[in-house]
Amino acid sequence: MSRAFLFVDDSPLHHQMYRLIFTRGPLAGNTLYHASNGREGYALLTQHPELTLVFLDLNMPEMNGLELLARRAVEGLHPHVPIVLVTTESAEEDEARARTAGAWDYLRKPFQPSDVERLVARALAQAPGTAA
Amino acid sequence: MPGDNAFGELIDEYVVECLPLAERAADALVELERRRRAGTGGEELLGSIEGWLHTVKGNSAMMGLAAIQEAAHVLEDLCAALADQRGPTGEALLALMVEGGGLLVDQVRGAPTGAAPEGSAAWLSRARERAGADHAGNGRGADRRRGERRRGGAESDGANVVRVDFRRLDTLLEVLGEGLIEQAALVEAFRRVSRRTAAVPGMPDLDRAILALEKTMKRLEEIVMATRLLPISTVFGRFPRLLRGVAEGEGKRVRLLMAGGDTALDKAVLDRLGEPLLHLLTNAVVHGIESPAERRRAGKPEEGVLSLAAISRSGRVAIEVADDGRGLDEERIRARAAAMGIEPGAEGADPQGLIFQPGFSTAESVSGLAGRGVGLDVAAAAVRALGGTIAVRSQGGQGSAFLLDLPLTLAIVRSLIVEVDQERYAVPIAQVVATVRADPKALHQINHRGVAVWRGDLIQVTDGGELLGTGSDVEPPGERRGRRFYVVISSGGRRRGILVDRLIGHMDVVVKGLDPALGRPDVVSGTTILGDGRVACILDPVRILEQRVPA
Amino acid sequence: MSGDALLRFADEVGAAGRPEAVPQAAELHLVTFALDREHYGIPVQRVREVIRVGEITRVPQAPEHVRGVTNLRGRILPVVELRSRLGLLPAVLTPRSRIVVTEAQGRVLGLLVDAVLQVTRIPADTVQPAPDDVMTPQADWLAGVARRPDRLLILLELDAVLQPQR
């Protein structure tokens, strides 16, 4: 069954990396959406309640990752869609901050394809009413 | 190593993304240093610099490029340290960072081959030491700044960008060119048919269809040309950093002002523009701008000003490189010309023209850089090879300005098609000022050269056949085979009329280069294929006007 | 060359390009053509095609032996006046005149000849150098002479022909 994923990041290179991960190996064959800033990302999130997982970069112009999470919390937009905050910051307070803001999980850069696969597997396992 | 990294194959994309960021950071560090020295602050740059470094760090980490990641990381730390530093320690630190910025750029550039620039390891250990010493007082300040940091808005929509090999755009242009040629052939064939056939049902439809095709092809041409356009800032951006090294080496203080960075040019022109511009700028720093002491004596501010400005105008781009230095020393130029055996009063022997001749340098000392007089003639040749012109304006003691005029593109040239002795030629419209009916009574001979009165001025008139080698030189110009028109061409302040047999029309011609087998003709800059499939030579008015006309 | 002969010729030239058509070491595979009354040969691998002579546009100030350029399917092809390059008078075009499109170090150039004859193989041992006084320094284009049963075949050093000469 084809799933949908959203990537919000201002780095074209990162979009290429996500594409690479999601066209080779176990994650191939899914629908991918790309946004280059928080505002675009929020719009795409609004349009796609069926998203399995969102990868959200922290540092972006025009609404960064935390701002997007905050807005979503305030407006109560699709709370069932898990969002992973992606960042280079590695202090524990950053992780805690991300979760309080509403991130489902936290992905540290640099990451490997396997880290992404693990997150996707967990998200699928948790999603209500999903078959294998 | 990129090789075994999961994302290794994206190394080119990595360079595309991170090289501009590294360059921006390096350039901004240079600018920051300048502002600190001038006492105008500059701290507001730190936030952006840290942002760029942070991105380079993250991306390098993802690609497994540990050395670059570390260099960026240390530079980031040093940025934080700098915010609290003043005075000489701040200066030394900033110098260290500027050095690191330059090295970072080279490292990113060399990432695909794994080439590490010389000195990067040594710099890293020095920098680490320095960063370690400052780390104690650093703490949360850096994080706070980072939290507030806005990365400079992505200038392109990253998610919707496609990377295309530029050679594909060349192919696209080539095929478009063939389309234009075929369209011209179609139009010509239609004209021939319609001239012989009276009203035939379907003709108006055919006519309309051809008109529609022409409109669409025109739009297509504009779109294809637009894909090849890049802002001139891609070339300008490197200059502050490169010139800083030159200025330091010469013991000069120079500020570079740039304007018109978003002026767009065809990439093929841009690629060949960087070097001549750098030559001119380097030359200005080495020869134009005086030493701080000399400037003080002359009542000028110690810091010299170099300005670089670009503006686009009706299919051409004008670029000015100006300095407020000592200007051209006409005396020394004339003396040097005499020493080189060039006669005064010979055409092109004015000081402004002489400095572009090979071997011409009035510098006493021969520094490793521009001191050999190599720069200017090479720069001038490169500009001309692009179909452009270069001229200089100077005021003794006050400064000089080099003026470049370049075509927007090398690929398609709007031209006037003329016929001389049954051969057809394309004359680029950009250099055509007028076409005039040749009245034999209005053409005169002075000193064996043809002359005409045109718009109140006396201009030289050359026979097209003689210029292009198809005519005999027996009869006086104008009477030769009854040439019916002359075309007034203009470039670099000079004008001349060229006598031709017929004016055929206007056309956007696709420029095909001159095969090396054809040598290096002075009067022709390329070839093209006209509507009937025949090849026509494209005249080079710039070169034609630069030459002396033999009697 | 008639239509059929041209097709056969094209097949031959095309065949020469395929790897399996590499001639044996003891043979030379040549395209032969005529200038005045003499016959000349160049290696078939260097010949891309043979075309009829269309319009040749003169290029001002072109080097001495370049007659001009012509349109080869949208590509500008310089045409070398082979006759003058070899010291003969320039060609007068006839219906048999042809342009032999050759390749030298990645560059493509056309050779104007009076007529194209055939593609042929000759045994390498029939080739000998021209007599000493025939081989003047200017004749850098002369690679040798092949003795055929009915006539002499002058072999051209194509790179020398196509290079700009002194």
Short mmCIF file of N, CA and C in Angstrom, two decimals, chain A:
data_model
loop_
_atom_site.label_atom_id
_atom_site.label_comp_id
_atom_site.label_asym_id
_atom_site.label_seq_id
_atom_site.Cartn_x
_atom_site.Cartn_y
_atom_site.Cartn_z
N MET A 1 0.85 -1.20 0.00
CA MET A 1 0.00 0.00 0.00
C MET A 1 0.88 1.25 0.00
N SER A 2 0.57 2.15 -0.86
CA SER A 2 1.42 3.33 -1.00
C SER A 2 1.10 4.35 0.10
N ARG A 3 2.15 4.80 0.76
CA ARG A 3 1.98 5.79 1.80
C ARG A 3 2.43 7.15 1.29
N ALA A 4 2.13 8.19 2.05
CA ALA A 4 2.54 9.54 1.66
C ALA A 4 3.45 10.12 2.71
N PHE A 5 4.49 10.83 2.26
CA PHE A 5 5.45 11.45 3.16
C PHE A 5 5.69 12.89 2.73
N LEU A 6 5.91 13.74 3.71
CA LEU A 6 6.18 15.16 3.42
C LEU A 6 7.54 15.53 3.98
N PHE A 7 8.31 16.25 3.15
CA PHE A 7 9.64 16.71 3.58
C PHE A 7 9.65 18.23 3.52
N VAL A 8 9.94 18.84 4.66
CA VAL A 8 9.99 20.29 4.70
C VAL A 8 11.41 20.71 5.07
N ASP A 9 12.13 21.31 4.07
CA ASP A 9 13.54 21.62 4.30
C ASP A 9 13.94 22.65 3.26
N ASP A 10 14.77 23.63 3.64
CA ASP A 10 15.16 24.64 2.65
C ASP A 10 16.41 24.23 1.87
N SER A 11 16.88 23.04 2.13
CA SER A 11 18.10 22.59 1.45
C SER A 11 17.77 21.64 0.30
N PRO A 12 18.02 22.05 -0.94
CA PRO A 12 17.75 21.16 -2.07
C PRO A 12 18.50 19.84 -1.94
N LEU A 13 19.68 19.90 -1.35
CA LEU A 13 20.48 18.69 -1.18
C LEU A 13 19.73 17.70 -0.30
N HIS A 14 19.11 18.21 0.77
CA HIS A 14 18.39 17.30 1.65
C HIS A 14 17.21 16.67 0.96
N HIS A 15 16.54 17.43 0.11
CA HIS A 15 15.44 16.85 -0.66
C HIS A 15 15.95 15.72 -1.54
N GLN A 16 17.12 15.92 -2.13
CA GLN A 16 17.71 14.87 -2.96
C GLN A 16 18.00 13.64 -2.10
N MET A 17 18.50 13.90 -0.90
CA MET A 17 18.82 12.78 -0.02
C MET A 17 17.57 12.00 0.34
N TYR A 18 16.53 12.72 0.70
CA TYR A 18 15.26 12.03 1.02
C TYR A 18 14.77 11.24 -0.18
N ARG A 19 14.86 11.87 -1.35
CA ARG A 19 14.41 11.15 -2.55
C ARG A 19 15.20 9.87 -2.73
N LEU A 20 16.51 9.97 -2.50
CA LEU A 20 17.37 8.80 -2.65
C LEU A 20 16.89 7.70 -1.70
N ILE A 21 16.66 8.06 -0.45
CA ILE A 21 16.22 7.08 0.53
C ILE A 21 14.88 6.49 0.14
N PHE A 22 14.00 7.32 -0.39
CA PHE A 22 12.65 6.85 -0.66
C PHE A 22 12.44 6.32 -2.07
N THR A 23 13.53 6.17 -2.82
CA THR A 23 13.37 5.50 -4.12
C THR A 23 14.19 4.22 -4.20
N ARG A 24 15.09 4.04 -3.22
CA ARG A 24 15.83 2.78 -3.21
C ARG A 24 15.33 1.98 -2.02
N GLY A 25 15.68 0.76 -1.96
CA GLY A 25 15.44 -0.04 -0.75
C GLY A 25 13.98 -0.16 -0.35
N PRO A 26 13.77 -0.43 0.95
CA PRO A 26 12.44 -0.80 1.45
C PRO A 26 11.42 0.34 1.35
N LEU A 27 11.87 1.58 1.22
CA LEU A 27 10.89 2.66 1.25
C LEU A 27 10.45 3.11 -0.15
N ALA A 28 10.82 2.33 -1.14
CA ALA A 28 10.47 2.74 -2.50
C ALA A 28 8.97 2.60 -2.75
N GLY A 29 8.48 3.38 -3.69
CA GLY A 29 7.09 3.18 -4.11
C GLY A 29 6.07 4.00 -3.37
N ASN A 30 6.52 4.98 -2.60
CA ASN A 30 5.56 5.80 -1.87
C ASN A 30 5.43 7.18 -2.49
N THR A 31 4.39 7.88 -2.09
CA THR A 31 4.18 9.23 -2.62
C THR A 31 4.95 10.24 -1.79
N LEU A 32 5.67 11.11 -2.46
CA LEU A 32 6.51 12.07 -1.74
C LEU A 32 6.10 13.51 -2.04
N TYR A 33 6.02 14.32 -1.01
CA TYR A 33 5.76 15.76 -1.18
C TYR A 33 6.93 16.55 -0.62
N HIS A 34 7.28 17.64 -1.33
CA HIS A 34 8.44 18.43 -0.90
C HIS A 34 8.05 19.90 -0.72
N ALA A 35 8.53 20.51 0.35
CA ALA A 35 8.32 21.94 0.56
C ALA A 35 9.65 22.56 0.94
N SER A 36 9.87 23.81 0.52
CA SER A 36 11.18 24.39 0.82
C SER A 36 11.15 25.40 1.96
N ASN A 37 10.00 25.64 2.56
CA ASN A 37 9.99 26.43 3.78
C ASN A 37 8.76 26.06 4.60
N GLY A 38 8.69 26.62 5.84
CA GLY A 38 7.61 26.24 6.75
C GLY A 38 6.23 26.59 6.22
N ARG A 39 6.14 27.71 5.55
CA ARG A 39 4.83 28.16 5.07
C ARG A 39 4.28 27.16 4.04
N GLU A 40 5.16 26.81 3.07
CA GLU A 40 4.76 25.81 2.06
C GLU A 40 4.43 24.49 2.73
N GLY A 41 5.27 24.14 3.69
CA GLY A 41 5.07 22.87 4.38
C GLY A 41 3.73 22.83 5.08
N TYR A 42 3.37 23.95 5.71
CA TYR A 42 2.09 23.99 6.42
C TYR A 42 0.93 23.82 5.43
N ALA A 43 1.08 24.47 4.29
CA ALA A 43 0.03 24.35 3.28
C ALA A 43 -0.12 22.91 2.82
N LEU A 44 1.00 22.23 2.57
CA LEU A 44 0.92 20.84 2.11
C LEU A 44 0.36 19.94 3.20
N LEU A 45 0.73 20.22 4.43
CA LEU A 45 0.21 19.41 5.54
C LEU A 45 -1.32 19.53 5.59
N THR A 46 -1.78 20.76 5.41
CA THR A 46 -3.23 20.99 5.42
C THR A 46 -3.92 20.15 4.34
N GLN A 47 -3.29 20.10 3.15
CA GLN A 47 -3.93 19.40 2.03
C GLN A 47 -3.85 17.89 2.13
N HIS A 48 -3.00 17.35 3.01
CA HIS A 48 -2.80 15.89 2.98
C HIS A 48 -2.91 15.25 4.35
N PRO A 49 -4.13 15.05 4.84
CA PRO A 49 -4.31 14.40 6.14
C PRO A 49 -3.88 12.94 6.13
N GLU A 50 -3.64 12.39 4.93
CA GLU A 50 -3.30 10.97 4.85
C GLU A 50 -1.81 10.71 5.06
N LEU A 51 -1.03 11.77 5.32
CA LEU A 51 0.41 11.62 5.47
C LEU A 51 0.77 10.62 6.57
N THR A 52 1.72 9.78 6.26
CA THR A 52 2.20 8.81 7.25
C THR A 52 3.21 9.45 8.19
N LEU A 53 4.07 10.29 7.63
CA LEU A 53 5.13 10.87 8.44
C LEU A 53 5.63 12.15 7.77
N VAL A 54 5.98 13.14 8.61
CA VAL A 54 6.52 14.39 8.08
C VAL A 54 7.92 14.59 8.62
N PHE A 55 8.85 14.94 7.74
CA PHE A 55 10.21 15.26 8.17
C PHE A 55 10.37 16.77 8.08
N LEU A 56 10.57 17.39 9.23
CA LEU A 56 10.55 18.85 9.31
C LEU A 56 11.90 19.37 9.79
N ASP A 57 12.51 20.19 8.94
CA ASP A 57 13.80 20.77 9.32
C ASP A 57 13.57 21.88 10.34
N LEU A 58 14.52 22.10 11.21
CA LEU A 58 14.34 23.13 12.22
C LEU A 58 14.61 24.53 11.67
N ASN A 59 15.79 24.70 11.05
CA ASN A 59 16.21 26.03 10.60
C ASN A 59 15.81 26.29 9.17
N MET A 60 14.78 27.13 8.98
CA MET A 60 14.35 27.49 7.63
C MET A 60 13.88 28.94 7.64
N PRO A 61 13.95 29.61 6.49
CA PRO A 61 13.39 30.96 6.43
C PRO A 61 11.87 30.88 6.35
N GLU A 62 11.19 31.98 6.58
CA GLU A 62 9.73 32.04 6.46
C GLU A 62 9.03 30.97 7.28
N MET A 63 9.18 30.95 8.52
CA MET A 63 8.56 29.96 9.41
C MET A 63 9.47 28.74 9.55
N ASN A 64 10.15 28.68 10.69
CA ASN A 64 11.04 27.55 10.91
C ASN A 64 10.24 26.39 11.49
N GLY A 65 10.96 25.31 11.80
CA GLY A 65 10.29 24.09 12.25
C GLY A 65 9.46 24.29 13.50
N LEU A 66 10.04 24.97 14.49
CA LEU A 66 9.32 25.16 15.75
C LEU A 66 8.07 26.00 15.53
N GLU A 67 8.18 26.99 14.69
CA GLU A 67 7.02 27.85 14.43
C GLU A 67 5.90 27.06 13.77
N LEU A 68 6.31 26.16 12.85
CA LEU A 68 5.29 25.35 12.20
C LEU A 68 4.57 24.48 13.23
N LEU A 69 5.35 23.85 14.10
CA LEU A 69 4.75 23.00 15.13
C LEU A 69 3.83 23.82 16.03
N ALA A 70 4.26 25.02 16.37
CA ALA A 70 3.45 25.87 17.24
C ALA A 70 2.12 26.20 16.57
N ARG A 71 2.21 26.60 15.32
CA ARG A 71 0.98 26.95 14.61
C ARG A 71 0.04 25.76 14.51
N ARG A 72 0.61 24.61 14.25
CA ARG A 72 -0.23 23.41 14.15
C ARG A 72 -0.92 23.15 15.47
N ALA A 73 -0.16 23.31 16.57
CA ALA A 73 -0.77 23.05 17.89
C ALA A 73 -1.93 24.01 18.13
N VAL A 74 -1.69 25.27 17.83
CA VAL A 74 -2.73 26.29 18.06
C VAL A 74 -3.96 26.00 17.21
N GLU A 75 -3.76 25.66 15.95
CA GLU A 75 -4.91 25.46 15.07
C GLU A 75 -5.44 24.03 15.10
N GLY A 76 -4.76 23.16 15.82
CA GLY A 76 -5.24 21.78 15.94
C GLY A 76 -5.28 21.05 14.59
N LEU A 77 -4.30 21.33 13.72
CA LEU A 77 -4.31 20.74 12.38
C LEU A 77 -3.79 19.31 12.38
N HIS A 78 -4.62 18.38 11.93
CA HIS A 78 -4.22 16.97 11.76
C HIS A 78 -3.31 16.47 12.87
N PRO A 79 -3.76 16.46 14.08
CA PRO A 79 -2.87 16.04 15.19
C PRO A 79 -2.39 14.59 15.08
N HIS A 80 -3.07 13.78 14.25
CA HIS A 80 -2.68 12.38 14.15
C HIS A 80 -1.46 12.17 13.26
N VAL A 81 -1.07 13.17 12.48
CA VAL A 81 0.08 13.02 11.58
C VAL A 81 1.37 13.24 12.37
N PRO A 82 2.21 12.20 12.48
CA PRO A 82 3.45 12.36 13.25
C PRO A 82 4.46 13.23 12.49
N ILE A 83 5.08 14.13 13.25
CA ILE A 83 6.10 15.01 12.64
C ILE A 83 7.44 14.80 13.32
N VAL A 84 8.45 14.55 12.53
CA VAL A 84 9.80 14.37 13.05
C VAL A 84 10.58 15.67 12.84
N LEU A 85 11.13 16.21 13.89
CA LEU A 85 11.93 17.43 13.77
C LEU A 85 13.38 17.03 13.48
N VAL A 86 13.92 17.58 12.40
CA VAL A 86 15.26 17.22 11.96
C VAL A 86 16.20 18.38 12.22
N THR A 87 17.28 18.12 12.93
CA THR A 87 18.18 19.24 13.24
C THR A 87 19.58 18.75 13.60
N THR A 88 20.51 19.68 13.62
CA THR A 88 21.87 19.34 14.00
C THR A 88 22.10 19.53 15.49
N GLU A 89 21.22 20.27 16.12
CA GLU A 89 21.42 20.52 17.55
C GLU A 89 21.36 19.21 18.30
N SER A 90 22.23 19.04 19.24
CA SER A 90 22.27 17.73 19.86
C SER A 90 22.10 17.76 21.38
N ALA A 91 21.89 18.96 21.94
CA ALA A 91 21.75 19.01 23.41
C ALA A 91 20.41 18.42 23.82
N GLU A 92 20.35 17.93 25.03
CA GLU A 92 19.11 17.30 25.50
C GLU A 92 17.97 18.29 25.58
N GLU A 93 18.30 19.55 25.95
CA GLU A 93 17.20 20.50 26.08
C GLU A 93 16.53 20.73 24.74
N ASP A 94 17.33 20.58 23.67
CA ASP A 94 16.74 20.77 22.35
C ASP A 94 15.70 19.68 22.08
N GLU A 95 16.06 18.46 22.45
CA GLU A 95 15.15 17.36 22.23
C GLU A 95 13.85 17.57 23.02
N ALA A 96 14.04 17.96 24.27
CA ALA A 96 12.86 18.18 25.11
C ALA A 96 12.01 19.30 24.52
N ARG A 97 12.68 20.33 24.06
CA ARG A 97 11.97 21.48 23.49
C ARG A 97 11.13 21.03 22.29
N ALA A 98 11.74 20.15 21.48
CA ALA A 98 11.03 19.68 20.28
C ALA A 98 9.76 18.95 20.66
N ARG A 99 9.88 18.06 21.67
CA ARG A 99 8.69 17.30 22.03
C ARG A 99 7.61 18.15 22.62
N THR A 100 8.02 19.12 23.47
CA THR A 100 7.01 20.01 24.04
C THR A 100 6.30 20.77 22.94
N ALA A 101 7.06 21.09 21.90
CA ALA A 101 6.45 21.85 20.80
C ALA A 101 5.47 21.00 20.01
N GLY A 102 5.57 19.71 20.16
CA GLY A 102 4.59 18.86 19.46
C GLY A 102 5.21 17.91 18.46
N ALA A 103 6.54 17.84 18.44
CA ALA A 103 7.15 16.88 17.53
C ALA A 103 6.97 15.46 18.07
N TRP A 104 6.69 14.54 17.22
CA TRP A 104 6.49 13.15 17.58
C TRP A 104 7.82 12.49 17.88
N ASP A 105 8.85 12.92 17.14
CA ASP A 105 10.19 12.45 17.41
C ASP A 105 11.20 13.44 16.84
N TYR A 106 12.42 13.09 16.98
CA TYR A 106 13.52 14.01 16.77
C TYR A 106 14.59 13.25 16.01
N LEU A 107 15.07 13.83 14.92
CA LEU A 107 16.10 13.14 14.12
C LEU A 107 17.34 14.03 14.04
N ARG A 108 18.43 13.51 14.51
CA ARG A 108 19.66 14.29 14.52
C ARG A 108 20.45 14.13 13.24
N LYS A 109 20.98 15.26 12.74
CA LYS A 109 21.90 15.17 11.59
C LYS A 109 23.31 15.00 12.13
N PRO A 110 24.13 14.24 11.48
CA PRO A 110 23.84 13.49 10.24
C PRO A 110 23.08 12.20 10.53
N PHE A 111 22.19 11.87 9.61
CA PHE A 111 21.47 10.61 9.80
C PHE A 111 21.69 9.71 8.59
N GLN A 112 21.42 8.45 8.80
CA GLN A 112 21.59 7.45 7.75
C GLN A 112 20.22 7.00 7.24
N PRO A 113 20.20 6.41 6.08
CA PRO A 113 18.92 5.86 5.60
C PRO A 113 18.25 4.94 6.62
N SER A 114 19.05 4.19 7.35
CA SER A 114 18.47 3.26 8.31
C SER A 114 17.72 4.00 9.42
N ASP A 115 18.22 5.20 9.80
CA ASP A 115 17.50 5.97 10.83
C ASP A 115 16.11 6.34 10.33
N VAL A 116 16.07 6.73 9.08
CA VAL A 116 14.79 7.10 8.48
C VAL A 116 13.86 5.90 8.42
N GLU A 117 14.41 4.78 7.99
CA GLU A 117 13.58 3.56 7.88
C GLU A 117 13.00 3.18 9.23
N ARG A 118 13.82 3.31 10.29
CA ARG A 118 13.34 2.95 11.63
C ARG A 118 12.18 3.84 12.04
N LEU A 119 12.33 5.12 11.78
CA LEU A 119 11.26 6.06 12.15
C LEU A 119 9.97 5.73 11.40
N VAL A 120 10.12 5.43 10.13
CA VAL A 120 8.93 5.12 9.32
C VAL A 120 8.25 3.87 9.86
N ALA A 121 9.08 2.87 10.20
CA ALA A 121 8.50 1.62 10.72
C ALA A 121 7.71 1.89 12.00
N ARG A 122 8.30 2.71 12.89
CA ARG A 122 7.60 3.01 14.15
C ARG A 122 6.33 3.77 13.90
N ALA A 123 6.39 4.72 12.98
CA ALA A 123 5.20 5.51 12.69
C ALA A 123 4.09 4.62 12.15
N LEU A 124 4.46 3.68 11.29
CA LEU A 124 3.46 2.78 10.72
C LEU A 124 2.85 1.89 11.80
N ALA A 125 3.73 1.43 12.70
CA ALA A 125 3.24 0.53 13.76
C ALA A 125 2.24 1.24 14.66
N GLN A 126 2.50 2.54 14.87
CA GLN A 126 1.63 3.25 15.79
C GLN A 126 0.34 3.73 15.16
N ALA A 127 0.35 3.91 13.86
CA ALA A 127 -0.81 4.54 13.21
C ALA A 127 -2.06 3.71 13.45
N PRO A 128 -3.19 4.38 13.78
CA PRO A 128 -4.40 3.63 14.09
C PRO A 128 -4.90 2.88 12.88
N GLY A 129 -5.31 1.64 13.08
CA GLY A 129 -5.98 0.88 12.01
C GLY A 129 -5.14 0.54 10.82
N THR A 130 -3.83 0.46 10.99
CA THR A 130 -3.02 0.12 9.82
C THR A 130 -2.72 -1.37 9.79
N ALA A 131 -2.84 -1.91 8.63
CA ALA A 131 -2.40 -3.28 8.44
C ALA A 131 -0.92 -3.25 8.06
N ALA A 132 -0.29 -4.38 7.91
CA ALA A 132 1.15 -4.45 7.63
C ALA A 132 1.52 -3.81 6.29
#
